[in-house]
CSV table of C-alpha atoms in Angstrom, one decimal:
chain,number,residue,atom,x,y,z
A,1,MET,CA,18.5,26.3,36.0
A,2,ALA,CA,19.9,29.3,34.8
A,3,GLN,CA,18.0,31.9,33.5
A,4,ALA,CA,20.0,31.5,29.8
A,5,ASP,CA,19.5,28.2,29.9
A,6,TRP,CA,15.4,28.6,28.7
A,7,PRO,CA,16.1,29.4,25.5
A,8,LEU,CA,17.8,26.2,24.9
A,9,ILE,CA,14.7,24.3,26.4
A,10,ARG,CA,12.3,26.1,24.1
A,11,ILE,CA,14.5,25.2,21.0
A,12,LEU,CA,14.5,21.8,22.2
A,13,CYS,CA,10.7,21.7,22.7
A,14,GLN,CA,10.1,23.4,19.4
A,15,ILE,CA,12.7,21.0,17.9
A,16,LEU,CA,11.2,17.9,19.6
A,17,ARG,CA,7.2,18.0,19.0
A,18,PRO,CA,6.9,16.8,15.8
A,19,PHE,CA,8.8,13.8,17.1
A,20,ASP,CA,5.7,13.8,20.0
A,21,ASP,CA,2.9,14.2,17.7
A,22,ALA,CA,4.0,11.5,15.7
A,23,THR,CA,4.4,9.4,18.8
A,24,LYS,CA,0.9,10.1,19.4
A,25,LEU,CA,-0.3,9.1,16.0
A,26,VAL,CA,1.3,5.8,15.4
A,27,SER,CA,0.0,4.7,19.1
A,28,GLY,CA,-3.5,5.3,18.2
A,29,THR,CA,-5.9,3.2,17.7
A,30,ASP,CA,-7.0,3.9,14.5
A,31,ALA,CA,-2.6,3.6,13.3
A,32,SER,CA,-2.2,1.9,10.0
A,33,ILE,CA,0.9,0.4,8.7
A,34,SER,CA,0.5,2.9,5.4
A,35,GLN,CA,0.7,6.0,7.4
A,36,ALA,CA,4.4,4.9,8.3
A,37,ILE,CA,7.0,6.0,5.4
A,38,PRO,CA,4.8,9.6,5.4
A,39,LEU,CA,5.3,10.3,8.3
A,40,ILE,CA,8.8,9.9,8.3
A,41,CYS,CA,9.0,11.6,5.2
A,42,LEU,CA,6.9,14.7,7.1
A,43,LEU,CA,9.5,14.6,10.0
A,44,GLU,CA,11.9,14.7,7.3
A,45,LYS,CA,10.3,18.0,5.6
A,46,LYS,CA,9.6,18.9,9.1
A,47,LEU,CA,12.8,19.4,10.2
A,48,LEU,CA,14.2,20.6,6.9
A,49,SER,CA,12.0,23.5,7.3
A,50,LEU,CA,13.2,24.5,11.2
A,51,VAL,CA,16.7,24.6,10.0
A,52,GLN,CA,15.6,27.5,7.9
A,53,ARG,CA,14.0,28.9,11.2
A,54,TYR,CA,16.8,28.8,12.8
A,55,GLU,CA,19.0,30.1,11.0
A,56,GLY,CA,21.1,32.3,12.5
A,57,GLU,CA,20.5,30.4,15.4
A,58,GLU,CA,24.2,28.2,16.3
A,59,THR,CA,22.4,25.7,19.2
A,60,GLY,CA,19.1,25.7,17.2
A,61,GLN,CA,21.1,25.3,13.4
A,62,ALA,CA,23.1,22.0,15.4
A,63,LEU,CA,20.1,20.0,17.5
A,64,VAL,CA,18.4,19.9,14.0
A,65,HIS,CA,21.1,18.8,11.9
A,66,SER,CA,22.2,16.3,14.4
A,67,LEU,CA,18.7,15.0,14.2
A,68,LEU,CA,18.6,15.0,11.3
A,69,GLN,CA,21.1,13.3,10.0
A,70,THR,CA,20.3,10.7,12.8
A,71,LEU,CA,17.1,10.3,10.9
A,72,ARG,CA,18.8,10.1,7.6
A,73,GLY,CA,21.3,7.4,8.9
A,74,ASN,CA,18.9,5.3,10.7
A,75,ARG,CA,19.3,1.6,9.5
A,76,GLN,CA,15.7,0.4,10.4
A,77,ILE,CA,13.9,3.6,9.0
A,78,ALA,CA,15.6,3.0,5.7
A,79,GLU,CA,15.1,-0.7,5.8
A,80,ILE,CA,11.4,0.5,6.3
A,81,ARG,CA,11.1,2.9,3.2
A,82,ALA,CA,12.2,0.4,1.2
A,83,GLN,CA,10.4,-2.4,3.0
A,84,GLU,CA,7.7,-3.6,-0.1
A,85,HIS,CA,4.5,-4.1,2.7
A,86,TYR,CA,5.6,-0.5,3.7
A,87,VAL,CA,5.3,0.6,0.3
A,88,LEU,CA,2.3,-1.2,-1.4
A,89,ALA,CA,0.4,-0.7,2.0
A,90,THR,CA,1.3,3.2,1.8
A,91,TYR,CA,0.1,2.8,-2.6
A,92,VAL,CA,-2.9,1.4,-1.4
A,93,ASP,CA,-4.1,4.5,0.6
A,94,PRO,CA,-6.1,6.6,-1.6
A,95,ARG,CA,-4.9,9.3,0.2
A,96,PHE,CA,-0.9,8.8,-1.0
A,97,LYS,CA,-1.7,7.6,-3.9
A,98,ASN,CA,-0.8,10.2,-6.0
A,99,ASN,CA,2.0,11.5,-4.1
A,100,MET,CA,3.6,7.9,-4.6
A,101,ALA,CA,7.3,9.5,-6.0
A,102,SER,CA,7.5,11.5,-2.9
A,103,PHE,CA,7.7,8.4,-0.7
A,104,VAL,CA,9.8,6.1,-2.4
A,105,PRO,CA,13.3,6.2,-2.5
A,106,GLU,CA,13.9,6.0,-6.4
A,107,GLY,CA,11.2,8.9,-7.0
A,108,GLU,CA,9.5,9.2,-10.1
A,109,GLY,CA,12.1,6.4,-11.6
A,110,GLY,CA,10.8,4.2,-9.5
A,111,LEU,CA,7.1,4.7,-9.3
A,112,HIS,CA,7.0,2.1,-12.0
A,113,ARG,CA,8.2,-0.6,-10.7
A,114,TRP,CA,6.2,-0.9,-7.5
A,115,THR,CA,3.4,-0.1,-9.6
A,116,GLN,CA,4.2,-3.2,-11.3
A,117,ARG,CA,4.5,-4.9,-7.8
A,118,LEU,CA,1.2,-4.0,-7.2
A,119,ILE,CA,0.0,-5.3,-10.0
A,120,ASP,CA,1.8,-8.8,-9.6
A,121,GLU,CA,0.2,-8.7,-6.2
A,122,VAL,CA,-3.4,-8.4,-7.1
A,123,ALA,CA,-2.9,-10.9,-9.8
A,124,GLU,CA,-1.8,-13.3,-7.4
A,125,ASN,CA,-5.0,-12.7,-5.6
A,126,ILE,CA,-6.8,-13.3,-8.6
A,127,ARG,CA,-5.1,-16.1,-9.5
A,128,ASP,CA,-5.8,-17.5,-5.9
A,129,VAL,CA,-9.5,-16.7,-5.9
A,130,GLN,CA,-9.8,-19.0,-9.6
A,131,ASP,CA,-8.2,-21.6,-8.0
A,132,ARG,CA,-10.1,-21.9,-5.2
A,133,GLY,CA,-13.2,-22.3,-7.4
A,134,ALA,CA,-11.3,-24.7,-9.6
A,135,SER,CA,-10.9,-26.6,-6.7
A,136,ARG,CA,-14.5,-26.6,-5.6
A,137,ARG,CA,-15.8,-27.6,-9.2
A,138,GLN,CA,-13.5,-30.5,-9.0
A,139,ALA,CA,-14.7,-31.8,-5.6
A,140,GLN,CA,-18.5,-31.2,-6.5
A,141,GLN,CA,-18.1,-33.7,-9.9
A,142,GLN,CA,-16.1,-35.6,-8.1
A,143,ARG,CA,-18.8,-36.5,-5.4
A,144,GLU,CA,-21.6,-36.4,-7.9
A,145,GLY,CA,-19.3,-38.7,-9.7
A,146,SER,CA,-20.9,-41.6,-12.3
A,147,ALA,CA,-24.4,-40.8,-10.9
A,148,SER,CA,-24.4,-37.2,-13.0
A,149,ASP,CA,-22.3,-38.4,-16.5
A,150,ARG,CA,-25.6,-40.7,-16.5
A,151,GLY,CA,-28.3,-37.8,-15.7
A,152,ARG,CA,-26.3,-35.9,-18.8
A,153,SER,CA,-27.7,-35.8,-22.6
A,154,LEU,CA,-26.0,-37.4,-25.3
A,155,TRP,CA,-25.4,-33.3,-26.6
A,156,GLU,CA,-23.4,-32.2,-24.0
A,157,SER,CA,-21.3,-34.9,-24.3
A,158,LEU,CA,-20.0,-33.0,-27.6
A,159,GLU,CA,-17.0,-31.7,-25.2
A,160,ASP,CA,-16.1,-34.9,-23.6
A,161,PHE,CA,-15.2,-36.4,-26.7
A,162,GLY,CA,-13.5,-33.3,-28.2
A,163,LEU,CA,-15.8,-32.4,-30.7
A,164,ILE,CA,-15.7,-28.6,-29.2
A,165,ARG,CA,-13.0,-27.2,-28.0
A,166,VAL,CA,-13.4,-24.1,-24.6
A,167,ALA,CA,-11.2,-21.6,-25.6
A,168,PRO,CA,-8.7,-21.8,-22.9
A,169,VAL,CA,-7.7,-19.3,-20.0
A,170,LEU,CA,-5.0,-16.9,-21.4
A,171,LEU,CA,-2.0,-17.5,-18.6
A,172,ASP,CA,-1.9,-13.8,-18.6
A,173,SER,CA,-5.7,-13.0,-18.0
A,174,ALA,CA,-5.4,-12.9,-14.4
A,175,LYS,CA,-2.2,-9.9,-14.7
A,176,ALA,CA,-4.0,-8.0,-17.5
A,177,GLN,CA,-7.4,-7.8,-15.3
A,178,ALA,CA,-5.0,-7.1,-12.5
A,179,ALA,CA,-3.4,-4.0,-14.8
A,180,GLN,CA,-6.6,-2.8,-15.6
A,181,ILE,CA,-7.8,-3.0,-11.7
A,182,VAL,CA,-4.9,-1.1,-10.4
A,183,GLU,CA,-4.8,1.6,-13.2
A,184,GLY,CA,-8.7,2.2,-12.5
A,185,TYR,CA,-7.4,3.2,-8.8
A,186,LEU,CA,-4.6,5.5,-9.9
A,187,GLN,CA,-7.1,7.1,-12.2
A,188,ASP,CA,-10.0,7.5,-10.0
A,189,THR,CA,-10.7,11.1,-9.2
A,190,VAL,CA,-11.8,11.0,-5.7
A,191,VAL,CA,-8.9,13.2,-3.2
A,192,LEU,CA,-8.8,12.3,0.0
A,193,SER,CA,-7.6,15.1,3.1
A,194,ALA,CA,-4.7,13.6,5.6
A,195,SER,CA,-7.8,12.7,8.1
A,196,ALA,CA,-10.0,10.9,6.2
A,197,GLU,CA,-11.0,7.7,6.8
A,198,PRO,CA,-9.4,5.5,4.1
A,199,LEU,CA,-11.7,2.3,5.2
A,200,LEU,CA,-14.6,4.3,4.1
A,201,TYR,CA,-13.1,4.6,1.1
A,202,TRP,CA,-12.4,1.3,0.1
A,203,GLN,CA,-16.1,0.3,1.3
A,204,LEU,CA,-17.8,2.2,-1.2
A,205,LYS,CA,-14.6,0.8,-4.3
A,206,ARG,CA,-15.1,-2.8,-2.4
A,207,ASP,CA,-17.4,-4.2,-5.0
A,208,MET,CA,-15.5,-2.1,-8.1
A,209,TRP,CA,-11.9,-4.0,-7.5
A,210,LEU,CA,-12.4,-6.4,-4.7
A,211,PRO,CA,-8.8,-8.3,-5.3
A,212,LEU,CA,-6.9,-5.1,-4.8
A,213,PHE,CA,-9.4,-4.5,-1.6
A,214,HIS,CA,-8.7,-7.9,-0.9
A,215,HIS,CA,-4.6,-6.9,-1.1
A,216,ARG,CA,-5.3,-3.4,1.1
A,217,TYR,CA,-7.2,-5.7,4.3
A,218,ARG,CA,-5.5,-9.1,3.7
């Protein structure tokens, strides 16, 4: 290799180093799906900073612009940034929740839509738990059969004969509960660094926001 080629190799190493670091990160045993979109955004910002760094350096500028164009134009990367399970996984990672507008393609304008999708997912988890509980109760009642009826007092039969009406469960009660849970999570003031372990956070918050915890680790 000629002496004049070494500056080009140096530039290539500097430009490709972030991608090498990213490869090592996603290959680690503790890598998670919630890191995918932030990592893509980080690589894009790193390349933009290199554009400024190589200002006046024609070769460096050309290489960085080429990589940046490839990153932005890659169909698979674009799909990752738009797919719901990637976006919601990022949203329920407490390291990123306060900066979600930087990670979704629509920015602030689309953040409300993703918040509503998260609420819908948590509400669905709540309904699933309620349905399983109702099924267990129904099965238990069927097993007890008429023996249970014989053991009930006359007064306990008020509901059976329509003399007491139990308030029906509101259809949107699960969604209302989910909205409160998501709001509580978003308003939580605990701030985690990039190197923090989200699992430790959720172990502390598990009982407080159980349906959201189940969505995070399902």
